[in-house]
């Protein structure tokens, strides 16, 4: 009996639950129907609203085609008011705004077509003038910025004065533009003057002198005689230039700092800080750069010595054997150990390396030679930098190689064994010394590499003429000739280009040491021109980042007594000319600088007084006499 009662109760509960579910199901269906009907109604209303706004746009277009500008303007005002109605729904405002923008775009397009036609020499038709005047401020709002833009184009030299005038005159007599047109017309003389000033500003800017460029733009902004419009545009151009150049200069300063050119980086940041004193990153950079520099710096006014060294002997066993060709090594070349002693002696005598590029801006500005207090400046020169057949026979390396770590290594073969060593050549030893004695190089200075391109460029043969010269020299040494083709030349050019770009990056300056055909003062101006062109042609094949501005007169044979020959040299773009003499000698001519070099070699050291080296070395003997026996 109890069991049956439980079953009955269970059945009852099931029945009751089913009834509840059916009631909720009806409610859900009813709500769904209401929502669906609402969406349909909203869609109908939205569609109707969309048709209304689209219809207004079509009516506007039709009114323009019929030249009924009063109706077109009235329709635009209606749409404009609806778009700005604060009591309307946001969706409605948005749709009206879209139609308003579409109307404005139609007017803007037609205005642009009229103005471009005027610039091409076509005066506006009566219909076009009616359109511009009939659309009142709607068309004026489109024309005014366009005229100002074309006025800027005139100042920038993008369009001519005649084109600008034709545009201004095209809108004379139109009531909605009369005030603006007349105002610009009155400014014509001042705008012409501003045009000349803008042109000069761009020329100064192209020279890369950012401080002078900024000042010149500022002078235009501050000139009350110029048109207000021009001054306002000049202010815009100044700010635009400053912001763009600021980013470029900041990157340049970071690059200088990375290359340990701390003084140059600090000078740049210091000048930038005077223009942008509110930039905290500049103050931070100044503090960091000052920490790298000596506390006291001073200006040097005496002549700067230029000490020249020829390629080094890496193999004394080969250089000082009994054969006659060793006389070249005995008289002209230092060993790697002697060069190390030379560097140590220079530092002990308080010399620091400086960059010869300090002289490049002369005569625009006097060279400013700055050194740490108590130090003396020195320019180091690798004279006739080449690994010719004669040099190799006297123990130099065969070529320089740039490895994957951007290190410079000297290469030679020894009994069919390849030898690669960063410490068997001038550059590798100098890099090692500066790494251990960074104070020996001021502002990242290294040395001048005077490229002597008769047989090779630092060991690389670049063309057929070089190959012929090298094979001729090899024949005298009873060596087998080299055989090369165009692919070989291209590969050699690629390798030496990478090497020279890396050397420039490290702080080395390149100089021309000629082709070795003759002393320059024995050549006619025409022969000298051919010599310089030939050398420059070889360098041009390499597409280096900087032009070569230094010329080394072979054996010191300068051309100053022949004005035609000197003009040939200067027209080639050389700014720093290096001769030869018994003492430091710097002379500033009207358009270039002359320095004399003193060659450091076994012969010159043996006659140190005659070569003016006794004071520089102060009695220190750097030659290894035991090796030279």
Coordinates of C-alpha atoms in Angstrom, one line a residue:
X1 CA 0.0 0.0 0.0
X2 CA 2.9 2.3 0.8
X3 CA 4.6 1.4 -2.3
X4 CA 1.6 2.3 -4.4
X5 CA 1.2 5.6 -2.7
X6 CA 4.8 6.5 -3.4
X7 CA 4.2 5.7 -7.1
X8 CA 1.1 7.9 -7.2
X9 CA 3.0 10.8 -5.7
X10 CA 5.8 10.3 -8.2
X11 CA 3.3 10.3 -11.0
X12 CA 1.8 13.5 -9.7
X13 CA 5.1 15.3 -9.5
X14 CA 5.8 14.4 -13.1
X15 CA 2.5 15.7 -14.3
X16 CA 2.9 18.9 -12.3
X17 CA 6.4 19.6 -13.7
X18 CA 5.2 19.1 -17.3
X19 CA 2.5 21.6 -16.7
X20 CA 5.0 24.2 -15.5
X21 CA 7.3 23.6 -18.5
X22 CA 4.4 24.2 -20.9
X23 CA 3.5 27.5 -19.2
X24 CA 7.1 28.8 -19.5
X25 CA 7.3 27.7 -23.1
X26 CA 4.3 29.8 -24.0
X27 CA 5.9 32.8 -22.3
X28 CA 9.2 32.5 -24.2
X29 CA 7.4 32.2 -27.5
X30 CA 5.4 35.3 -26.8
X31 CA 8.5 37.3 -25.9
X32 CA 10.3 36.0 -29.0
X33 CA 7.4 37.1 -31.2
X34 CA 7.5 40.6 -29.6
X35 CA 11.2 40.9 -30.2
X36 CA 10.9 39.7 -33.8
X37 CA 8.1 42.2 -34.5
X38 CA 10.2 45.0 -33.0
X39 CA 13.2 44.1 -35.1
X40 CA 11.0 44.1 -38.2
X41 CA 9.6 47.4 -37.3
X42 CA 13.0 48.9 -36.6
X43 CA 14.3 47.5 -39.9
X44 CA 11.4 49.1 -41.7
X45 CA 12.0 52.4 -40.0
X46 CA 15.7 52.3 -40.6
X47 CA 15.2 51.4 -44.3
X48 CA 12.8 54.2 -44.6
X49 CA 15.3 56.6 -43.0
X50 CA 18.1 55.3 -45.2
X51 CA 15.9 55.9 -48.3
X52 CA 15.2 59.4 -47.1
X53 CA 18.9 60.4 -46.6
X54 CA 19.9 58.7 -49.9
X55 CA 17.1 60.7 -51.5
X56 CA 18.4 63.9 -50.1
X57 CA 21.8 63.2 -51.6
X58 CA 20.3 62.4 -55.0
X59 CA 18.3 65.6 -54.8
X60 CA 21.5 67.6 -54.0
X61 CA 23.3 66.1 -57.0
X62 CA 20.3 66.8 -59.3
X63 CA 20.2 70.4 -58.1
X64 CA 23.9 70.9 -58.9
X65 CA 23.4 69.5 -62.3
X66 CA 20.5 71.9 -62.9
X67 CA 22.6 74.7 -61.5
X68 CA 19.9 75.3 -58.9
X69 CA 22.5 76.3 -56.3
X70 CA 19.9 77.8 -53.9
X71 CA 18.1 74.4 -53.7
X72 CA 21.4 72.6 -53.3
X73 CA 22.5 74.9 -50.5
X74 CA 19.2 74.5 -48.8
X75 CA 19.4 70.7 -48.9
X76 CA 22.9 70.9 -47.5
X77 CA 21.8 73.1 -44.6
X78 CA 19.0 70.7 -43.8
X79 CA 21.3 67.7 -43.7
X80 CA 23.9 69.7 -41.8
X81 CA 21.4 70.7 -39.1
X82 CA 20.1 67.1 -38.8
X83 CA 23.7 65.8 -38.4
X84 CA 24.2 68.3 -35.5
X85 CA 20.8 67.7 -33.8
X86 CA 21.6 67.0 -30.2
X87 CA 18.1 65.6 -29.5
X88 CA 18.3 63.0 -32.3
X89 CA 19.6 59.5 -31.8
X90 CA 23.4 58.9 -32.4
X91 CA 22.7 56.5 -35.2
X92 CA 20.6 59.1 -37.0
X93 CA 23.3 61.8 -36.5
X94 CA 25.8 59.4 -37.9
X95 CA 23.8 58.7 -41.1
X96 CA 23.2 62.4 -41.7
X97 CA 26.8 63.1 -41.2
X98 CA 27.7 60.5 -43.8
X99 CA 25.4 62.3 -46.3
X100 CA 26.9 65.7 -45.4
X101 CA 30.4 64.4 -46.0
X102 CA 29.3 63.0 -49.3
X103 CA 27.8 66.4 -50.4
X104 CA 31.0 68.1 -49.3
X105 CA 33.1 65.6 -51.3
X106 CA 31.1 66.3 -54.4
X107 CA 31.8 70.0 -54.1
X108 CA 35.4 69.4 -53.2
X109 CA 36.0 67.3 -56.3
X110 CA 34.5 69.9 -58.6
X111 CA 36.5 72.7 -57.0
X112 CA 39.7 70.7 -57.4
X113 CA 39.1 70.1 -61.1
X114 CA 38.4 73.8 -61.7
X115 CA 41.6 74.8 -59.8
X116 CA 43.8 72.2 -61.6
X117 CA 42.5 73.4 -64.9
X118 CA 43.3 77.0 -64.0
X119 CA 46.9 75.9 -63.2
X120 CA 47.1 74.3 -66.6
X121 CA 46.2 77.6 -68.2
X122 CA 42.4 77.3 -68.6
X123 CA 40.3 80.1 -67.2
X124 CA 37.1 79.1 -65.3
X125 CA 33.9 79.1 -67.5
X126 CA 30.9 81.2 -66.6
X127 CA 29.2 78.0 -65.4
X128 CA 32.1 77.2 -63.1
X129 CA 32.2 80.7 -61.7
X130 CA 28.4 80.5 -61.1
X131 CA 28.9 77.2 -59.3
X132 CA 31.7 78.6 -57.0
X133 CA 29.7 81.7 -56.1
X134 CA 26.3 80.0 -56.0
X135 CA 27.5 77.4 -53.4
X136 CA 28.6 80.3 -51.2
X137 CA 30.6 79.3 -48.1
X138 CA 30.3 75.6 -49.0
X139 CA 32.6 76.1 -52.0
X140 CA 34.6 78.8 -50.2
X141 CA 35.5 76.4 -47.4
X142 CA 36.9 74.0 -50.1
X143 CA 38.7 76.7 -52.1
X144 CA 40.4 78.7 -49.3
X145 CA 42.7 75.8 -48.1
X146 CA 43.4 74.8 -51.7
X147 CA 44.6 78.4 -52.5
X148 CA 46.7 78.5 -49.4
X149 CA 48.2 75.1 -50.3
X150 CA 49.1 76.4 -53.8
X151 CA 50.5 79.5 -52.2
X152 CA 52.8 77.2 -50.2
X153 CA 53.7 75.4 -53.4
X154 CA 54.7 78.7 -54.9
X155 CA 57.0 79.5 -51.9
X156 CA 58.4 76.0 -52.2
X157 CA 59.1 76.4 -55.9
X158 CA 56.7 73.7 -56.9
X159 CA 54.6 76.0 -59.1
X160 CA 55.5 79.3 -60.8
X161 CA 54.5 82.8 -59.9
X162 CA 52.5 83.0 -63.1
X163 CA 50.5 79.9 -62.2
X164 CA 49.8 81.2 -58.7
X165 CA 48.6 84.5 -60.1
X166 CA 46.3 82.8 -62.6
X167 CA 44.7 81.0 -59.7
X168 CA 44.2 84.1 -57.7
X169 CA 42.9 86.1 -60.7
X170 CA 40.5 83.3 -61.6
X171 CA 38.5 84.0 -58.5
X172 CA 38.4 87.8 -58.7
X173 CA 34.9 89.3 -58.5
X174 CA 33.3 86.3 -56.7
X175 CA 31.6 87.6 -53.6
X176 CA 32.3 84.6 -51.4
X177 CA 36.1 84.7 -52.1
X178 CA 36.7 88.4 -52.6
X179 CA 38.2 89.2 -49.2
X180 CA 40.7 86.3 -49.3
X181 CA 41.7 86.9 -52.9
X182 CA 42.2 90.6 -52.4
X183 CA 44.2 90.1 -49.3
X184 CA 46.6 87.7 -51.0
X185 CA 46.9 90.0 -54.0
X186 CA 48.1 92.8 -51.8
X187 CA 50.8 90.5 -50.3
X188 CA 52.2 89.8 -53.8
X189 CA 55.5 91.8 -53.4
X190 CA 56.1 90.5 -50.0
X191 CA 55.4 86.9 -51.1
X192 CA 57.8 87.3 -54.0
X193 CA 60.5 88.3 -51.6
X194 CA 59.6 85.4 -49.4
X195 CA 59.9 83.1 -52.4
X196 CA 63.5 84.1 -52.8
X197 CA 64.1 83.6 -49.1
X198 CA 62.5 80.1 -49.1
X199 CA 64.7 79.1 -52.1
X200 CA 67.8 80.2 -50.1
X201 CA 66.7 78.3 -47.1
X202 CA 66.3 75.1 -49.1
X203 CA 69.8 75.6 -50.6
X204 CA 71.3 76.0 -47.1
X205 CA 69.3 73.0 -45.9
X206 CA 70.7 70.9 -48.8
X207 CA 74.3 71.7 -47.6
X208 CA 73.5 69.8 -44.4
X209 CA 74.3 72.7 -42.0
X210 CA 71.4 72.2 -39.6
X211 CA 72.3 75.1 -37.3
X212 CA 72.5 77.6 -40.1
X213 CA 69.3 76.2 -41.6
X214 CA 67.4 76.6 -38.4
X215 CA 68.6 80.2 -38.0
X216 CA 67.7 81.1 -41.6
X217 CA 64.2 79.8 -41.2
X218 CA 63.9 81.7 -37.9
X219 CA 65.1 84.9 -39.7
X220 CA 62.2 84.5 -42.1
X221 CA 59.7 84.0 -39.3
X222 CA 60.9 87.1 -37.6
X223 CA 61.1 89.4 -40.6
X224 CA 58.2 92.0 -40.4
X225 CA 58.7 93.0 -44.0
X226 CA 57.5 89.6 -45.3
X227 CA 53.9 88.6 -45.8
X228 CA 52.1 87.3 -42.8
X229 CA 51.1 84.2 -44.7
X230 CA 54.7 83.5 -45.6
X231 CA 56.0 84.0 -42.1
X232 CA 53.4 81.6 -40.7
X233 CA 54.3 79.0 -43.3
X234 CA 58.0 79.5 -42.6
X235 CA 57.3 78.9 -38.9
X236 CA 55.5 75.6 -39.9
X237 CA 58.5 74.6 -42.1
X238 CA 60.9 75.5 -39.3
X239 CA 59.1 73.3 -36.7
X240 CA 58.8 70.5 -39.3
X241 CA 62.5 70.6 -40.1
X242 CA 63.5 70.8 -36.4
X243 CA 61.4 67.7 -35.5
X244 CA 62.7 65.7 -38.5
X245 CA 66.3 66.8 -38.0
X246 CA 66.1 66.3 -34.3
X247 CA 65.5 62.6 -34.8
X248 CA 68.2 62.3 -37.4
X249 CA 70.7 64.2 -35.3
X250 CA 70.0 62.1 -32.2
X251 CA 70.6 59.0 -34.3
X252 CA 73.9 60.5 -35.6
X253 CA 75.0 61.3 -32.1
X254 CA 74.3 57.7 -31.0
X255 CA 76.4 56.5 -34.0
X256 CA 79.3 58.8 -33.0
X257 CA 79.2 57.5 -29.5
X258 CA 79.1 53.9 -30.6
X259 CA 82.3 54.6 -32.6
X260 CA 83.9 56.2 -29.5
X261 CA 83.9 59.7 -31.1
X262 CA 82.8 61.1 -27.7
X263 CA 84.0 64.7 -28.3
X264 CA 82.2 65.0 -31.6
X265 CA 79.0 63.4 -30.1
X266 CA 79.2 65.8 -27.2
X267 CA 79.6 68.9 -29.4
X268 CA 76.5 67.8 -31.4
X269 CA 74.4 67.1 -28.4
X270 CA 75.5 70.3 -26.8
X271 CA 74.3 72.3 -29.8
X272 CA 71.1 70.4 -29.9
X273 CA 70.5 71.1 -26.2
X274 CA 70.8 74.8 -26.8
X275 CA 67.9 74.6 -29.3
X276 CA 65.8 72.0 -27.3
X277 CA 66.7 72.7 -23.7
X278 CA 63.5 70.9 -22.5
X279 CA 64.5 67.5 -23.9
X280 CA 65.7 65.3 -20.9
X281 CA 67.4 62.7 -23.1
X282 CA 69.8 65.4 -24.3
X283 CA 70.9 66.3 -20.7
X284 CA 71.3 62.6 -20.0
X285 CA 73.5 62.2 -23.1
X286 CA 75.7 65.2 -22.1
X287 CA 76.3 63.7 -18.7
X288 CA 77.2 60.3 -20.1
X289 CA 79.5 61.7 -22.8
X290 CA 81.3 64.0 -20.3
X291 CA 82.1 60.9 -18.2
X292 CA 84.1 59.5 -21.2
X293 CA 86.1 62.6 -21.8
X294 CA 89.1 64.1 -20.0
X295 CA 88.2 66.8 -17.5
X296 CA 90.4 69.4 -19.3
X297 CA 90.6 70.0 -23.0
X298 CA 92.5 72.7 -24.8
X299 CA 93.0 74.2 -28.2
X300 CA 96.2 73.4 -30.1
X301 CA 97.6 76.2 -32.3
X302 CA 101.0 74.9 -33.3
X303 CA 101.7 72.7 -36.4
X304 CA 100.5 69.2 -36.2
X305 CA 103.1 66.5 -37.1
X306 CA 102.2 63.9 -39.7
X307 CA 104.2 60.7 -39.2
X308 CA 104.2 58.3 -42.2
X309 CA 105.0 54.6 -42.0
X310 CA 105.1 52.1 -44.9
X311 CA 103.6 48.6 -44.8
X312 CA 105.2 46.5 -42.0
X313 CA 107.5 43.5 -42.1
X314 CA 105.5 40.5 -40.8
X315 CA 108.3 38.0 -41.8
X316 CA 111.8 39.1 -40.7
X317 CA 113.2 35.8 -41.9
X318 CA 112.1 36.7 -45.4
X319 CA 112.9 40.4 -45.2
X320 CA 116.5 40.1 -44.0
X321 CA 117.9 37.2 -46.0
X322 CA 121.0 37.7 -48.1
X323 CA 119.3 38.4 -51.5
X324 CA 119.6 41.9 -52.8
X325 CA 115.9 42.8 -52.7
X326 CA 116.1 42.9 -48.9
X327 CA 117.6 46.4 -49.3
X328 CA 114.1 47.7 -49.5
X329 CA 113.3 46.3 -46.1
X330 CA 116.5 47.5 -44.6
X331 CA 116.0 51.0 -45.7
X332 CA 112.2 51.6 -45.8
X333 CA 110.2 49.2 -43.7
X334 CA 109.6 48.7 -40.0
X335 CA 108.9 45.3 -38.4
X336 CA 105.7 44.7 -36.5
X337 CA 107.6 44.8 -33.2
X338 CA 109.3 48.1 -34.1
X339 CA 105.8 49.6 -34.9
X340 CA 104.6 48.5 -31.5
X341 CA 107.6 50.2 -29.9
X342 CA 106.8 53.3 -32.1
X343 CA 103.3 53.5 -30.7
X344 CA 104.4 53.1 -27.1
X345 CA 107.0 55.8 -27.6
X346 CA 104.5 58.2 -29.1
X347 CA 102.2 57.8 -26.1
X348 CA 105.1 58.2 -23.7
X349 CA 105.9 61.5 -25.4
X350 CA 102.3 62.6 -24.7
X351 CA 101.0 62.4 -28.3
X352 CA 97.4 61.6 -29.1
X353 CA 96.0 60.7 -32.5
X354 CA 93.6 63.2 -34.1
X355 CA 91.4 63.0 -37.2
X356 CA 92.7 64.8 -40.4
X357 CA 89.1 65.4 -41.3
X358 CA 89.3 68.4 -38.9
X359 CA 90.8 70.3 -41.9
X360 CA 88.1 69.4 -44.4
X361 CA 85.7 72.3 -43.6
X362 CA 88.4 74.9 -44.3
X363 CA 88.0 77.6 -45.6
X364 CA 84.4 77.7 -44.4
X365 CA 85.6 77.4 -40.9
X366 CA 89.0 77.3 -39.3
X367 CA 90.1 73.8 -38.1
X368 CA 89.5 73.5 -34.4
X369 CA 92.2 71.2 -33.0
X370 CA 91.3 70.1 -29.5
X371 CA 93.4 67.8 -27.4
X372 CA 93.3 66.8 -23.7
X373 CA 95.4 69.2 -21.6
X374 CA 99.1 68.3 -21.6
X375 CA 98.8 66.2 -24.8
X376 CA 100.1 66.9 -28.3
X377 CA 98.2 66.1 -31.5
X378 CA 99.6 63.6 -34.0
X379 CA 98.3 62.4 -37.4
X380 CA 99.4 58.9 -38.3
X381 CA 99.7 57.9 -42.0
X382 CA 100.2 54.5 -43.7
X383 CA 102.2 55.7 -46.6
X384 CA 101.7 54.0 -50.0
X385 CA 99.4 51.5 -48.5
X386 CA 99.8 48.5 -50.8
X387 CA 101.1 45.0 -50.7
X388 CA 103.0 45.0 -53.9
X389 CA 105.2 42.3 -55.2
X390 CA 108.3 44.1 -53.9
X391 CA 106.7 44.6 -50.4
X392 CA 105.7 40.9 -50.3
X393 CA 109.2 39.8 -51.3
X394 CA 110.4 41.9 -48.3
X395 CA 108.2 40.2 -45.7
X396 CA 104.9 42.1 -45.7
X397 CA 101.6 40.3 -45.8
X398 CA 99.9 39.6 -49.1
X399 CA 96.6 41.3 -48.3
X400 CA 94.3 42.4 -45.6
X401 CA 91.1 40.4 -44.9
X402 CA 88.0 41.4 -43.0
X403 CA 86.7 38.4 -41.0
X404 CA 83.2 37.7 -39.8
X405 CA 83.8 39.6 -36.5
X406 CA 84.8 42.7 -38.5
X407 CA 88.5 42.3 -37.5
X408 CA 91.3 43.1 -39.9
X409 CA 93.7 40.3 -40.4
X410 CA 96.9 40.1 -42.5
X411 CA 97.1 37.1 -44.9
X412 CA 100.1 35.4 -46.5
X413 CA 101.2 31.9 -47.6
X414 CA 104.1 30.2 -46.0
X415 CA 105.2 27.0 -47.7
X416 CA 101.6 26.4 -48.9
X417 CA 100.2 27.2 -45.4
X418 CA 97.7 30.0 -45.1
X419 CA 98.6 32.4 -42.3
X420 CA 95.9 34.7 -40.9
X421 CA 96.8 37.0 -38.0
X422 CA 95.4 40.3 -36.8
X423 CA 98.8 41.3 -35.3
X424 CA 100.9 41.0 -38.4
X425 CA 99.9 44.3 -40.1
X426 CA 99.7 48.1 -39.4
X427 CA 95.9 48.2 -38.9
X428 CA 95.6 45.2 -36.7
X429 CA 98.4 46.3 -34.4
X430 CA 97.0 49.9 -34.2
X431 CA 93.6 48.5 -33.3
X432 CA 95.0 46.3 -30.6
X433 CA 97.1 49.1 -29.1
X434 CA 94.1 51.5 -29.0
X435 CA 91.9 48.8 -27.4
X436 CA 94.5 48.5 -24.6
X437 CA 95.3 52.3 -24.5
X438 CA 92.1 54.1 -25.5
X439 CA 93.5 57.5 -24.3
X440 CA 96.0 57.4 -27.3
X441 CA 93.1 58.0 -29.7
X442 CA 91.2 61.3 -29.2
X443 CA 87.6 61.3 -30.6
X444 CA 88.0 57.9 -32.2
X445 CA 90.9 58.9 -34.5
X446 CA 92.9 56.3 -36.3
X447 CA 95.2 56.9 -39.3
X448 CA 95.2 57.9 -43.0
X449 CA 95.5 55.1 -45.4
X450 CA 97.2 56.4 -48.5
X451 CA 96.1 54.0 -51.3
X452 CA 98.8 53.3 -53.9
X453 CA 96.9 51.7 -56.7
X454 CA 99.5 50.5 -59.1
X455 CA 99.5 46.8 -58.5
X456 CA 96.8 46.3 -55.8
X457 CA 94.4 47.9 -53.3
X458 CA 95.5 46.5 -49.9
X459 CA 96.3 43.3 -51.7
X460 CA 93.3 43.1 -54.1
X461 CA 93.7 43.3 -57.9
X462 CA 90.8 45.3 -59.3
X463 CA 91.2 45.3 -63.1
X464 CA 93.4 44.2 -66.0
X465 CA 95.8 47.1 -65.8
X466 CA 96.6 46.3 -62.1
X467 CA 97.1 42.7 -63.1
X468 CA 99.5 43.6 -65.9
X469 CA 101.5 45.8 -63.5
X470 CA 101.6 43.1 -60.9
X471 CA 102.7 40.4 -63.4
X472 CA 105.4 42.7 -64.7
X473 CA 106.7 43.0 -61.1
X474 CA 106.4 39.3 -60.5
X475 CA 108.4 38.5 -63.6
X476 CA 111.3 40.6 -62.2
X477 CA 111.1 38.4 -59.0
X478 CA 111.0 35.2 -61.2
X479 CA 107.5 34.4 -60.0
X480 CA 104.7 32.8 -62.0
X481 CA 102.1 35.3 -63.4
X482 CA 98.5 35.5 -62.0
X483 CA 95.6 34.7 -64.3
X484 CA 92.3 36.5 -63.7
X485 CA 89.0 37.1 -65.5
X486 CA 86.1 39.5 -65.0
X487 CA 84.4 37.4 -62.3
X488 CA 87.7 37.4 -60.4
X489 CA 87.9 41.2 -60.6
X490 CA 84.3 41.6 -59.5
X491 CA 85.0 39.4 -56.4
X492 CA 88.1 41.3 -55.5
X493 CA 86.2 44.6 -55.8
X494 CA 83.5 43.3 -53.5
X495 CA 85.9 42.1 -50.9
X496 CA 88.0 45.3 -50.9
X497 CA 84.9 47.5 -50.8
X498 CA 83.7 45.7 -47.6
X499 CA 87.2 46.1 -46.1
X500 CA 87.4 49.8 -46.9
X501 CA 83.9 50.5 -45.6
X502 CA 84.8 48.8 -42.4
X503 CA 87.9 50.8 -42.1
X504 CA 86.0 54.1 -42.7
X505 CA 83.6 53.0 -40.0
X506 CA 86.5 52.3 -37.6
X507 CA 87.8 55.9 -38.1
X508 CA 90.4 55.6 -40.9
X509 CA 90.5 58.3 -43.6
X510 CA 91.4 57.4 -47.2
X511 CA 93.9 59.3 -49.3
X512 CA 95.2 59.1 -52.8
X513 CA 98.8 58.0 -53.2
X514 CA 98.6 57.8 -57.0
X515 CA 99.5 55.1 -59.4
X516 CA 103.3 55.5 -59.2
X517 CA 103.9 56.5 -62.8
X518 CA 105.8 59.7 -62.1
X519 CA 106.2 62.5 -59.6
X520 CA 103.3 64.9 -60.0
X521 CA 105.6 67.9 -60.5
X522 CA 107.1 66.2 -63.5
X523 CA 103.7 65.7 -65.2
X524 CA 102.0 68.2 -67.5
X525 CA 98.5 69.3 -66.3
X526 CA 96.9 67.0 -68.9
X527 CA 99.1 64.0 -67.7
X528 CA 98.3 64.8 -64.1
X529 CA 94.6 64.9 -64.9
X530 CA 94.8 61.5 -66.5
X531 CA 96.6 60.1 -63.5
X532 CA 94.1 61.5 -61.0
X533 CA 91.1 60.3 -63.2
X534 CA 92.6 56.8 -63.4
X535 CA 93.0 56.6 -59.6
X536 CA 89.5 58.0 -59.0
X537 CA 88.0 55.6 -61.5
X538 CA 89.3 52.6 -59.6
X539 CA 87.8 54.0 -56.3
X540 CA 84.5 54.9 -58.0
X541 CA 84.0 51.2 -58.9
X542 CA 83.9 50.5 -55.1
X543 CA 81.0 52.9 -54.3
X544 CA 82.4 54.0 -51.0
X545 CA 80.3 56.1 -48.6
X546 CA 82.6 59.2 -48.6
X547 CA 84.6 60.9 -51.3
X548 CA 88.3 60.9 -50.9
X549 CA 89.5 64.4 -49.9
X550 CA 93.2 63.8 -49.1
X551 CA 96.0 63.8 -51.7
X552 CA 99.5 62.5 -50.9
X553 CA 102.1 64.0 -53.2
X554 CA 104.4 61.0 -54.2
X555 CA 107.8 61.6 -52.7
X556 CA 106.7 65.1 -51.8
X557 CA 106.7 66.4 -55.3
X558 CA 104.0 69.2 -55.0
X559 CA 102.6 71.2 -57.9
X560 CA 102.2 74.7 -56.2
X561 CA 104.5 76.4 -58.7
X562 CA 102.2 75.4 -61.6
X563 CA 98.8 77.0 -61.2
X564 CA 97.2 74.9 -64.0
X565 CA 98.3 71.7 -62.3
X566 CA 97.1 72.9 -59.0
X567 CA 93.7 73.7 -60.5
X568 CA 93.6 70.1 -61.8
X569 CA 94.2 68.8 -58.2
X570 CA 91.6 71.1 -56.6
X571 CA 89.0 70.5 -59.3
X572 CA 89.2 66.8 -58.4
X573 CA 87.8 67.7 -55.0
X574 CA 90.9 67.4 -52.8
X575 CA 90.9 69.6 -49.7
X576 CA 93.9 68.4 -47.7
X577 CA 97.2 68.1 -49.6
X578 CA 100.2 66.3 -48.0
X579 CA 103.8 66.9 -49.0
X580 CA 107.1 65.9 -47.4
X581 CA 109.4 67.9 -45.2
X582 CA 111.9 67.7 -42.3
X583 CA 109.6 69.1 -39.7
X584 CA 105.9 69.6 -38.9
X585 CA 104.5 72.1 -41.3
X586 CA 100.9 73.2 -41.7
X587 CA 99.9 75.9 -44.2
X588 CA 96.4 77.3 -44.9
X589 CA 96.0 78.4 -48.5
X590 CA 92.9 80.3 -49.8
X591 CA 90.9 77.1 -50.5
X592 CA 92.9 74.1 -49.2
X593 CA 95.2 73.0 -46.4
X594 CA 98.8 71.8 -46.9
X595 CA 100.6 69.5 -44.3
X596 CA 104.1 68.1 -44.6
X597 CA 104.7 64.5 -43.6
X598 CA 107.8 63.0 -41.9
X599 CA 108.5 59.4 -42.9
X600 CA 109.5 57.1 -40.1
X601 CA 111.8 54.4 -41.6
X602 CA 115.2 52.9 -40.8
X603 CA 116.9 55.5 -43.0
X604 CA 115.1 58.5 -41.6
X605 CA 115.7 57.3 -38.0
X606 CA 119.3 56.9 -38.8
X607 CA 119.4 60.6 -39.8
X608 CA 116.9 61.7 -37.2
X609 CA 118.2 65.2 -36.9
X610 CA 118.0 65.8 -40.7
X611 CA 114.4 64.4 -40.8
X612 CA 113.3 66.4 -37.7
X613 CA 112.6 63.1 -35.8
X614 CA 115.1 63.6 -32.9
X615 CA 112.8 65.9 -31.0
X616 CA 109.7 63.7 -31.6
X617 CA 111.4 60.5 -30.5
X618 CA 113.5 62.3 -27.9
X619 CA 116.5 59.9 -28.3
X620 CA 114.5 56.7 -28.2
X621 CA 115.7 54.0 -30.6
X622 CA 112.8 51.9 -31.8
X623 CA 114.9 49.8 -34.3
X624 CA 115.5 46.1 -33.5
X625 CA 119.2 45.9 -34.6
X626 CA 119.5 42.2 -33.7
X627 CA 116.8 41.2 -36.1
X628 CA 118.3 43.5 -38.8
X629 CA 121.7 41.9 -38.8

